[in-house]
Coordinates of C-alpha atoms in Angstrom, one line a residue:
M1 CA -15.5 -21.2 -21.2
Q2 CA -14.3 -21.3 -24.7
Q3 CA -12.3 -19.1 -27.1
S4 CA -14.3 -16.2 -28.9
T5 CA -15.0 -16.9 -32.6
G6 CA -16.1 -13.4 -32.9
G7 CA -14.0 -10.3 -33.7
G8 CA -12.1 -10.5 -30.4
V9 CA -8.5 -11.6 -30.0
P10 CA -8.3 -15.3 -29.6
A11 CA -7.0 -16.7 -26.4
T12 CA -3.7 -18.2 -27.8
E13 CA -0.7 -18.6 -26.0
G14 CA 1.0 -15.9 -28.0
A15 CA -1.8 -13.4 -27.3
A16 CA -1.5 -14.0 -23.4
K17 CA 2.2 -12.9 -23.5
T18 CA 1.6 -9.3 -23.8
Q19 CA -0.8 -7.2 -21.5
D20 CA -1.6 -4.9 -24.2
V21 CA -3.3 -7.7 -26.0
P22 CA -5.3 -9.6 -23.6
P23 CA -6.9 -13.0 -24.4
T24 CA -10.5 -12.8 -25.4
L25 CA -12.6 -15.3 -23.7
V26 CA -16.2 -16.3 -23.5
W27 CA -17.7 -17.8 -20.4
E28 CA -20.2 -20.5 -20.9
H29 CA -23.1 -19.7 -18.5
E30 CA -24.8 -22.1 -16.5
S31 CA -28.1 -23.2 -17.9
S32 CA -31.1 -23.6 -15.6
S33 CA -34.8 -23.6 -16.5
Q34 CA -35.7 -22.6 -13.0
Q35 CA -33.4 -19.5 -13.1
Q36 CA -34.9 -16.3 -14.9
Q37 CA -32.2 -14.4 -16.9
L38 CA -31.7 -11.2 -15.2
P39 CA -30.7 -7.7 -16.8
E40 CA -26.9 -7.0 -16.3
N41 CA -26.2 -3.9 -14.3
D42 CA -24.1 -1.2 -15.6
Y43 CA -20.9 -2.1 -13.7
E44 CA -17.5 -2.1 -14.9
V45 CA -14.9 -4.1 -13.4
A46 CA -12.5 -1.5 -11.5
S47 CA -8.6 -1.2 -12.0
A48 CA -6.7 -3.4 -9.4
N49 CA -4.9 0.0 -8.6
S50 CA -8.1 1.4 -7.0
V51 CA -8.1 -1.4 -4.3
P52 CA -5.8 -1.0 -1.1
D53 CA -2.7 -3.4 -1.2
F54 CA -4.0 -5.4 2.0
A55 CA -0.8 -7.4 1.8
R56 CA 1.3 -4.4 2.4
M57 CA -0.5 -2.8 5.4
S58 CA 0.5 -2.8 8.8
A59 CA -1.2 -5.3 11.3
E60 CA -3.0 -2.2 12.8
E61 CA -4.3 -1.1 9.5
Q62 CA -5.2 -4.9 8.5
D63 CA -7.5 -4.9 11.6
Q64 CA -9.0 -1.7 11.1
T65 CA -9.6 -2.9 7.4
M66 CA -11.0 -6.2 8.5
A67 CA -13.2 -4.1 11.1
M68 CA -15.0 -2.6 8.3
T69 CA -16.1 -5.9 6.9
A70 CA -17.9 -6.8 10.0
V71 CA -20.3 -4.2 9.3
Q72 CA -23.1 -2.9 11.4
P73 CA -26.4 -1.2 9.9
Q74 CA -25.3 2.0 11.5
M75 CA -21.8 2.2 9.8
T76 CA -21.2 4.7 7.0
D77 CA -18.0 3.4 5.9
P78 CA -17.8 3.5 2.0
L79 CA -17.2 -0.4 1.9
V80 CA -21.1 -0.7 2.9
N81 CA -22.5 2.6 2.5
D82 CA -24.1 2.0 -0.7
L83 CA -25.5 -1.5 0.3
D84 CA -29.0 -2.4 1.0
R85 CA -29.6 -3.9 4.5
N86 CA -29.7 -7.7 3.1
S87 CA -26.3 -7.1 1.1
R88 CA -24.6 -5.7 4.4
Y89 CA -25.8 -8.8 6.4
Y90 CA -24.6 -11.1 3.7
L91 CA -21.1 -9.2 3.6
Y92 CA -21.0 -9.5 7.4
H93 CA -22.0 -13.3 7.2
F94 CA -19.3 -14.2 4.9
A95 CA -16.8 -12.7 7.0
T96 CA -18.0 -14.3 10.2
Q97 CA -19.3 -17.6 9.2
L98 CA -18.0 -18.5 5.7
C99 CA -14.4 -17.5 5.6
E100 CA -13.2 -19.5 8.4
V101 CA -14.7 -22.8 6.6
M102 CA -12.3 -22.1 3.8
V103 CA -9.0 -22.5 5.6
V104 CA -7.9 -24.7 8.5
Y105 CA -7.2 -21.9 10.9
D106 CA -8.7 -18.2 10.2
E107 CA -5.8 -16.3 11.7
P108 CA -5.5 -12.5 11.4
G109 CA -3.5 -11.8 8.4
Q110 CA -3.6 -15.6 7.1
N111 CA -6.7 -16.1 5.2
P112 CA -6.4 -14.5 1.8
I113 CA -10.1 -14.9 1.1
R114 CA -11.0 -12.7 4.3
D115 CA -8.3 -10.1 2.9
L116 CA -10.2 -9.7 -0.2
I117 CA -13.5 -8.3 1.5
P118 CA -12.3 -4.8 1.2
A119 CA -12.0 -5.2 -2.5
T120 CA -15.8 -5.9 -2.8
S121 CA -16.3 -2.0 -3.1
A122 CA -14.1 -1.9 -6.2
Y123 CA -15.2 -5.1 -7.8
P124 CA -18.9 -5.6 -8.0
L125 CA -18.1 -8.9 -9.4
L126 CA -16.4 -10.2 -6.3
L127 CA -19.2 -8.5 -4.3
Q128 CA -21.9 -10.4 -6.1
I129 CA -20.6 -13.8 -5.9
I130 CA -19.8 -13.2 -2.2
V131 CA -23.6 -12.1 -1.6
A132 CA -24.6 -15.2 -3.4
N133 CA -22.8 -17.6 -1.3
S134 CA -23.9 -15.9 1.8
A135 CA -27.4 -15.7 0.8
F136 CA -27.4 -19.5 0.1
H137 CA -25.7 -20.3 3.2
V138 CA -28.3 -18.4 5.2
F139 CA -31.2 -20.3 3.1
N140 CA -29.6 -23.5 4.3
I141 CA -29.5 -22.4 7.9
T142 CA -33.0 -21.1 7.9
Q143 CA -34.4 -24.4 6.2
N144 CA -32.5 -26.9 8.2
P145 CA -33.2 -29.8 5.5
M146 CA -31.4 -32.5 7.3
G147 CA -33.8 -33.0 10.2
Q148 CA -32.5 -36.1 11.6
S149 CA -29.4 -34.5 13.2
T150 CA -29.6 -33.9 17.0
Y151 CA -26.8 -31.2 16.2
Q152 CA -28.9 -28.7 14.6
G153 CA -31.5 -26.0 15.5
E154 CA -31.1 -24.3 18.8
R155 CA -28.0 -26.3 19.8
S156 CA -25.9 -25.7 16.6
P157 CA -23.4 -22.7 17.0
T158 CA -23.7 -21.9 13.5
V159 CA -27.5 -21.4 13.9
T160 CA -27.2 -19.6 17.3
A161 CA -24.8 -17.0 15.8
Y162 CA -26.8 -16.3 12.7
Y163 CA -29.9 -15.4 14.6
Q164 CA -28.0 -13.4 17.0
A165 CA -26.1 -11.5 14.2
V166 CA -28.9 -11.1 11.9
S167 CA -31.4 -9.6 14.8
R168 CA -28.9 -6.5 14.6
F169 CA -29.6 -6.1 10.9
G170 CA -33.5 -6.0 11.5
G171 CA -34.4 -9.6 12.0
P172 CA -34.1 -12.9 9.9
L173 CA -33.9 -12.5 6.1
K174 CA -36.9 -14.1 4.6
S175 CA -35.8 -13.6 1.0
S176 CA -32.3 -15.4 1.1
Y177 CA -33.0 -17.9 -1.6
R178 CA -34.1 -15.4 -4.2
D179 CA -31.2 -13.1 -3.1
A180 CA -28.8 -16.1 -3.8
L181 CA -30.1 -16.4 -7.1
V182 CA -30.2 -13.0 -8.2
A183 CA -26.4 -12.3 -7.0
K184 CA -25.4 -15.4 -8.8
Q185 CA -27.0 -14.3 -12.0
Q186 CA -25.7 -11.0 -11.8
A187 CA -21.9 -12.3 -10.8
L188 CA -22.4 -14.5 -13.9
S189 CA -23.2 -11.6 -16.2
L190 CA -20.1 -9.7 -14.7
L191 CA -17.8 -12.4 -14.9
A192 CA -18.7 -12.8 -18.8
K193 CA -17.7 -9.3 -19.0
S194 CA -14.5 -9.7 -17.0
V195 CA -12.9 -12.7 -19.1
T196 CA -13.3 -10.7 -22.4
S197 CA -10.3 -8.3 -20.9
V198 CA -8.2 -10.6 -18.9
N199 CA -4.8 -8.9 -18.0
T200 CA -2.2 -9.2 -15.3
S201 CA -4.2 -6.7 -12.8
N202 CA -7.5 -8.7 -12.9
I203 CA -6.6 -12.3 -13.6
D204 CA -6.1 -13.4 -9.9
L205 CA -9.4 -11.6 -9.3
I206 CA -11.3 -13.4 -12.0
L207 CA -9.8 -16.9 -10.7
I208 CA -10.7 -16.2 -7.2
T209 CA -14.3 -15.3 -8.3
I210 CA -14.4 -18.4 -10.1
L211 CA -13.3 -20.3 -7.1
L212 CA -16.0 -18.7 -5.2
F213 CA -18.6 -20.0 -7.9
V214 CA -17.4 -23.5 -7.2
N215 CA -17.7 -22.6 -3.6
Y216 CA -21.1 -21.7 -4.2
A217 CA -21.9 -25.1 -5.8
L218 CA -20.7 -26.7 -2.6
V219 CA -23.0 -24.6 -0.5
E220 CA -26.0 -25.3 -2.9
S221 CA -25.4 -29.1 -3.4
G222 CA -22.2 -30.1 -5.1
R223 CA -23.6 -31.2 -7.9
D224 CA -23.4 -30.5 -11.9
K225 CA -22.5 -26.8 -12.0
W226 CA -19.2 -26.7 -10.3
K227 CA -17.7 -28.6 -13.5
V228 CA -18.4 -25.5 -15.8
H229 CA -16.5 -23.3 -13.7
M230 CA -13.5 -25.6 -13.2
D231 CA -13.0 -26.1 -16.8
G232 CA -13.0 -22.4 -17.3
A233 CA -10.6 -21.9 -14.5
L234 CA -8.4 -24.6 -16.3
K235 CA -7.9 -22.6 -19.2
L236 CA -7.1 -19.3 -17.1
I237 CA -4.9 -21.1 -15.2
K238 CA -2.8 -22.2 -18.1
L239 CA -1.9 -18.5 -18.8
L240 CA 0.0 -18.3 -15.5
G241 CA 2.3 -20.4 -16.5
E242 CA 3.7 -17.7 -19.0
P243 CA 4.8 -14.2 -19.1
P244 CA 3.4 -11.7 -18.3
Y245 CA 1.3 -13.8 -15.7
L246 CA 4.0 -15.8 -14.3
Q247 CA 4.9 -14.9 -10.8
R248 CA 8.2 -15.7 -9.2
P249 CA 7.9 -15.9 -6.1
M250 CA 4.2 -16.7 -6.3
S251 CA 1.8 -14.2 -3.9
R252 CA 0.1 -15.8 -1.2
L253 CA -3.4 -15.1 -3.1
R254 CA -2.2 -17.1 -5.9
Q255 CA -0.9 -19.7 -3.7
T256 CA -4.3 -20.1 -2.5
I257 CA -5.8 -19.7 -5.6
L258 CA -3.9 -22.8 -7.2
S259 CA -3.6 -24.8 -4.1
D260 CA -7.7 -24.6 -3.7
F261 CA -8.5 -25.4 -7.3
L262 CA -5.7 -28.3 -7.3
V263 CA -7.7 -29.7 -4.2
F264 CA -11.0 -29.3 -6.0
Y265 CA -9.7 -30.9 -9.2
I266 CA -8.4 -33.9 -7.3
L267 CA -11.6 -34.4 -5.5
G268 CA -13.8 -33.8 -8.3
S269 CA -11.9 -36.8 -10.0
T270 CA -13.2 -39.1 -7.4
F271 CA -16.4 -39.9 -9.8
S272 CA -14.4 -39.5 -13.0
F273 CA -12.8 -42.4 -14.6
T274 CA -10.8 -40.9 -17.4
T275 CA -7.5 -39.6 -17.9
L276 CA -7.4 -35.9 -17.0
P277 CA -4.9 -33.3 -18.2
A278 CA -2.6 -31.5 -15.5
L279 CA -3.9 -28.6 -13.9
I280 CA -1.0 -26.5 -13.0
P281 CA 1.4 -25.7 -15.9
E282 CA 4.9 -27.4 -16.0
T283 CA 6.6 -23.9 -15.7
I284 CA 4.9 -23.3 -12.3
E285 CA 6.7 -25.3 -9.4
L286 CA 4.2 -27.8 -7.9
D287 CA 5.9 -28.3 -4.5
P288 CA 4.9 -25.1 -2.9
I289 CA 1.3 -25.3 -3.9
L290 CA 1.4 -28.8 -2.2
R291 CA 2.7 -27.6 0.8
Y292 CA 0.4 -24.6 1.0
A293 CA -2.3 -26.9 0.3
E294 CA -1.7 -29.3 2.9
T295 CA -1.2 -26.3 5.6
N296 CA -3.9 -24.3 4.7
N297 CA -6.6 -25.7 2.6
Y298 CA -9.4 -26.7 4.5
L299 CA -9.0 -30.7 3.6
S300 CA -5.6 -30.7 5.3
C301 CA -4.3 -33.6 3.0
P302 CA -0.5 -34.1 3.2
G303 CA 1.2 -33.0 -0.1
P304 CA 2.8 -36.5 -0.7
L305 CA -0.9 -38.0 -0.8
L306 CA -2.1 -35.3 -3.4
R307 CA 0.8 -35.9 -5.4
V308 CA 0.0 -39.7 -5.8
M309 CA -3.6 -38.8 -6.7
L310 CA -2.2 -36.4 -9.3
E311 CA -0.3 -39.0 -10.7
S312 CA -3.4 -41.4 -11.1
F313 CA -4.6 -39.1 -13.4
A314 CA -2.6 -40.8 -16.1
L315 CA -4.4 -44.2 -15.4
P316 CA -6.3 -45.2 -18.2
D317 CA -10.1 -45.8 -18.1
T318 CA -11.2 -49.3 -17.7
H319 CA -14.6 -48.8 -16.5
G320 CA -16.1 -49.2 -20.3
S321 CA -14.6 -52.6 -20.8
P322 CA -17.0 -55.3 -21.2
S323 CA -18.2 -56.9 -17.9
G324 CA -15.7 -59.9 -17.1
T325 CA -12.9 -58.3 -19.1
S326 CA -9.6 -58.9 -16.6
T327 CA -7.7 -56.0 -15.8
P328 CA -4.6 -55.5 -17.9
I329 CA -1.4 -56.5 -16.2
Y330 CA 0.3 -53.1 -16.9
L331 CA -2.7 -51.1 -15.1
Q332 CA -2.6 -53.5 -12.1
E333 CA 1.2 -52.7 -11.8
Q334 CA 0.8 -49.2 -12.2
V335 CA -2.0 -49.1 -9.3
G336 CA 0.0 -51.3 -7.3
V337 CA 3.0 -48.8 -7.4
L338 CA 0.7 -46.1 -6.3
L339 CA -0.9 -48.0 -3.7
Q340 CA 2.4 -48.9 -2.1
R341 CA 3.4 -45.4 -2.1
A342 CA 0.2 -44.2 -0.3
L343 CA 0.7 -47.2 2.1
D344 CA 4.2 -46.1 2.7
F345 CA 3.2 -42.7 3.7
D346 CA 4.2 -42.1 7.5
P347 CA 1.8 -39.4 9.0
I348 CA 4.0 -39.0 12.0
A349 CA 7.2 -38.7 10.0
W350 CA 5.4 -36.1 7.8
S351 CA 4.6 -34.3 11.1
F352 CA 7.9 -33.6 11.9
D353 CA 8.5 -31.3 8.8
F354 CA 5.0 -30.0 8.7
E355 CA 4.7 -26.1 8.8
R356 CA 2.1 -25.2 11.5
A357 CA -0.6 -22.9 10.1
S358 CA -1.4 -21.4 13.6
P359 CA 0.0 -21.4 17.0
F360 CA -2.9 -23.7 18.0
D361 CA -2.5 -26.1 15.2
D362 CA -3.1 -29.6 17.1
I363 CA -0.3 -31.8 15.5
Q364 CA -1.9 -35.0 17.0
K365 CA -5.0 -34.2 15.1
R366 CA -3.2 -33.2 12.0
I367 CA -1.9 -36.8 12.2
R368 CA -5.3 -38.2 12.7
I369 CA -6.8 -36.6 9.7
A370 CA -3.5 -37.4 7.5
S371 CA -3.9 -41.0 8.7
A372 CA -7.5 -41.0 7.4
H373 CA -6.5 -39.5 4.2
R374 CA -3.8 -42.1 3.8
S375 CA -6.5 -44.9 3.9
A376 CA -9.0 -42.6 1.9
V377 CA -6.4 -42.2 -1.0
C378 CA -5.9 -46.0 -1.0
I379 CA -9.7 -46.4 -1.4
Y380 CA -9.4 -43.4 -4.4
L381 CA -6.7 -45.4 -6.1
A382 CA -8.2 -49.0 -5.7
R383 CA -11.6 -47.7 -7.3
V384 CA -10.2 -48.3 -10.6
L385 CA -10.0 -52.2 -10.0
P386 CA -12.6 -54.6 -9.4
S387 CA -12.7 -55.9 -5.8
T388 CA -11.8 -59.4 -7.1
N389 CA -8.5 -58.0 -8.5
P390 CA -5.4 -60.0 -6.7
L391 CA -4.2 -56.5 -5.2
L392 CA -7.6 -56.2 -3.4
D393 CA -8.9 -59.8 -2.8
P394 CA -7.6 -61.1 0.5
A395 CA -7.8 -64.6 -0.7
S396 CA -5.5 -64.3 -3.5
G397 CA -2.4 -64.0 -1.4
E398 CA -1.1 -61.0 -3.1
A399 CA -3.5 -58.4 -1.8
L400 CA -1.8 -55.0 -0.8
V401 CA -5.0 -53.5 0.9
S402 CA -8.4 -54.6 2.1
L403 CA -11.1 -52.2 1.2
T404 CA -13.2 -52.8 4.6
A405 CA -10.1 -52.6 6.7
L406 CA -9.3 -49.2 4.8
A407 CA -12.8 -48.0 5.6
D408 CA -12.3 -49.3 9.4
D409 CA -9.0 -47.3 9.4
V410 CA -10.5 -44.1 8.2
V411 CA -13.5 -44.3 10.9
H412 CA -11.0 -45.1 13.4
H413 CA -9.1 -41.9 13.0
I414 CA -12.0 -39.7 12.3
S415 CA -13.7 -40.6 15.5
H416 CA -11.1 -38.8 17.3
L417 CA -12.1 -35.4 15.8
K418 CA -15.2 -33.8 17.2
P419 CA -17.5 -30.7 16.4
G420 CA -15.5 -27.7 17.2
D421 CA -12.0 -29.0 16.4
A422 CA -10.6 -26.8 13.5
L423 CA -10.1 -30.3 11.4
F424 CA -13.4 -31.4 11.6
K425 CA -14.5 -29.7 8.7
S426 CA -11.9 -32.0 6.9
I427 CA -13.5 -35.2 7.2
C428 CA -16.3 -35.4 4.7
W429 CA -14.1 -36.8 1.6
P430 CA -12.3 -39.3 3.6
L431 CA -15.4 -40.3 5.5
F432 CA -17.4 -40.6 2.2
L433 CA -15.0 -43.0 0.5
A434 CA -14.9 -45.3 3.9
G435 CA -18.6 -45.1 3.7
A436 CA -18.6 -46.3 -0.2
E437 CA -16.4 -49.4 1.2
S438 CA -18.4 -50.2 4.5
E439 CA -20.2 -53.3 4.9
D440 CA -21.2 -52.9 8.6
P441 CA -24.9 -51.5 9.3
S442 CA -23.7 -50.0 12.5
Q443 CA -20.6 -48.3 10.8
R444 CA -22.8 -47.1 8.2
E445 CA -25.1 -45.5 10.9
W446 CA -22.3 -43.8 12.7
I447 CA -21.1 -42.3 9.3
M448 CA -24.4 -40.8 8.6
N449 CA -24.5 -39.5 12.1
T450 CA -20.9 -37.8 11.8
L451 CA -22.0 -36.3 8.4
D452 CA -25.2 -34.8 10.2
E453 CA -22.8 -33.6 13.1
L454 CA -20.7 -31.8 10.2
Y455 CA -23.8 -30.4 8.7
G456 CA -24.9 -29.0 11.9
Q457 CA -21.6 -27.2 11.9
M458 CA -21.4 -26.0 8.1
F459 CA -24.7 -26.0 6.7
W460 CA -23.1 -26.9 3.1
G461 CA -25.4 -28.5 0.8
Y462 CA -22.9 -30.9 -0.6
L463 CA -23.0 -32.7 2.6
H464 CA -26.6 -33.6 2.0
T465 CA -25.8 -34.9 -1.4
S466 CA -23.0 -36.7 0.1
K467 CA -25.5 -38.9 2.3
R468 CA -27.9 -39.4 -0.7
V469 CA -25.0 -40.7 -2.6
L470 CA -23.9 -43.0 0.0
E471 CA -27.5 -44.2 0.4
A472 CA -27.5 -45.2 -3.4
I473 CA -24.2 -46.8 -3.1
W474 CA -25.2 -49.1 -0.2
R475 CA -28.5 -49.8 -2.0
F476 CA -26.5 -51.1 -5.1
K477 CA -23.9 -53.0 -3.0
D478 CA -26.5 -54.7 -0.9
E479 CA -28.5 -55.5 -4.0
A480 CA -25.4 -57.0 -5.9
E481 CA -24.6 -60.5 -6.1
A482 CA -21.5 -61.7 -4.2
G483 CA -18.1 -61.0 -5.9
A484 CA -19.7 -58.4 -8.2
G485 CA -16.6 -56.5 -7.8
N486 CA -16.9 -52.4 -7.4
C487 CA -20.5 -52.3 -8.2
W488 CA -20.8 -48.6 -6.5
V489 CA -18.1 -47.3 -8.9
E490 CA -20.1 -48.2 -12.1
E491 CA -23.5 -47.1 -10.3
V492 CA -22.4 -43.7 -9.3
K493 CA -21.0 -43.1 -12.7
D494 CA -24.3 -44.0 -14.2
L495 CA -25.9 -41.4 -12.1
G496 CA -24.7 -38.9 -15.1
N497 CA -24.1 -36.0 -12.5
D498 CA -20.9 -34.3 -11.8
I499 CA -20.7 -34.8 -8.3
L500 CA -18.1 -32.9 -6.1
I501 CA -17.6 -34.4 -2.6
A502 CA -15.4 -32.2 -0.4

C-alpha cells in the first residue's frame, strides 16, 4: 500500500487528524500470473451505523444473532437470503470451523472475529474475504495433500464435520478452489476501493479484513503474499496512534486486531534478518495488547517473551557479513542480554497472574506451551549468531544455551499437548524452531508426525510449507561441514520467499 500520487488527499499525518478529510491510500494488489483479473462488482462499503452494535446486545440477543450465522439452506434471514448455496455454506463453515482456530478458546461473546459475522450483510468486503478463507479451507480438506498422516481422512474430526455439514447444503462443494480465487479477487477490488476513504467508522473493519487476508495466506500456504498485506496494515495502524482514530480505552475488536497483527509481525520476522520498525505507535500502550495476545491469540505466547522478541528488532543484520567475519562484541552483548531475559522467564510464576480466557482454561497446559515458547524464543534470538559463537558453543565455557538442548526442551513440553487440546493449535512455531535445530533423526520424525497430526486437525496450508522448509533445513545441515555454524539460517534466507510460520 502506498500513498496516492493522483488527485486524492495524501495519507499524511495531518490529513489523518480530521475525519472530514480522510487519507487517500492505494492498495498494491497481489500479482499472480495464475489468477485472472475479475471485474469489480458495483459494491459500496456500507456505513458502520447500519451494522448492529454486537457488543451492546444482551447475551440472548447475541445468541440469536450468532444463530443466524449457522445458516441452513431453508433459512430466509436477510444475512443469507441473497447468497447462493455455496456462499451460504462458506459462511456456515467459517462460523463452525475457522473462527475457533483464530482464538485459544472460542467462548460465546469472547471471539470478536465471530462477532463480526452479522456485519457481512452490510459489508461485501468482509463477506468476500470470509468466503475466500472458507472456500480454500474446504479445498484443503477435500484434497488432503499431506497423505502420510494417520490422523486424516475419516478419522479427522475436521473432515467428518465438513461432510456432515455440507450434506445439509446439497452435498460436497466441487468448485471450492475457484470459489476461493473469485472471492479473493472480489475482496481485493473492494479493499482497493475502501482504502481510498478511510475514516473512523471503517478503519477497524478494513484492518480486520486485511487480517483475514493474512489468514487466507496461512490457509493457502503461508508464503509470499501475506507480506503485502502486513505492509499495508502497518501504514493504517500508524493512523490509530493519532486523533481521531486513537481509542482510550481500546475496544475489544481493536485489541484483537492489534494483538493478532503484532503476533504475525513477530512471527514473520523469523526469517527476516534486518532491523524492523515498530508496529504499534508509541501513543498506544503496548502492555494491554501483549496481555490480550497471551490470553486470546491462538499462539498463546506469554507477553514478556513477545516483548523480548520485539526488542530484538533493533538488532543489526549481520548475515550479510563476509564468511568468517567474527560477531561484533556489542552485538554479542545485546543478544546475550535478551537471551538471559528469555531464560529468566518463569512460566509457573507467570501463570499466577495469568488471566484465564475461559473457565475451561487448563493452566498446566498453558505452562507447557509457555515453556516451549521460552526455549523457542531463545532459538529465535540465537539465530542471529553463528553456532560457534561463545554464547552458543558448549566448549567455550561461556555458553548461555545449547541449541540442541533448547530443541529437546520444546519437544518435551509439546509432547504433553494432544490433538483435541485447545492449545494444540499453538505448537507449530515453537516446534518448527525446535526442528530447525534438531540433530536426532528420531526426533525429526516425531516432529513431522506431530505436524501431520496438527494438519489433520486444522488443514491449513502453512503447515505443509513448514514441513517442506524443515526438510530443506535438514538437508542443508546434513550436507554442511562440521562447525559450519547456523547454515540453515543463510539457506532459508536464500530461498527468497517471505514465509510465515504460525
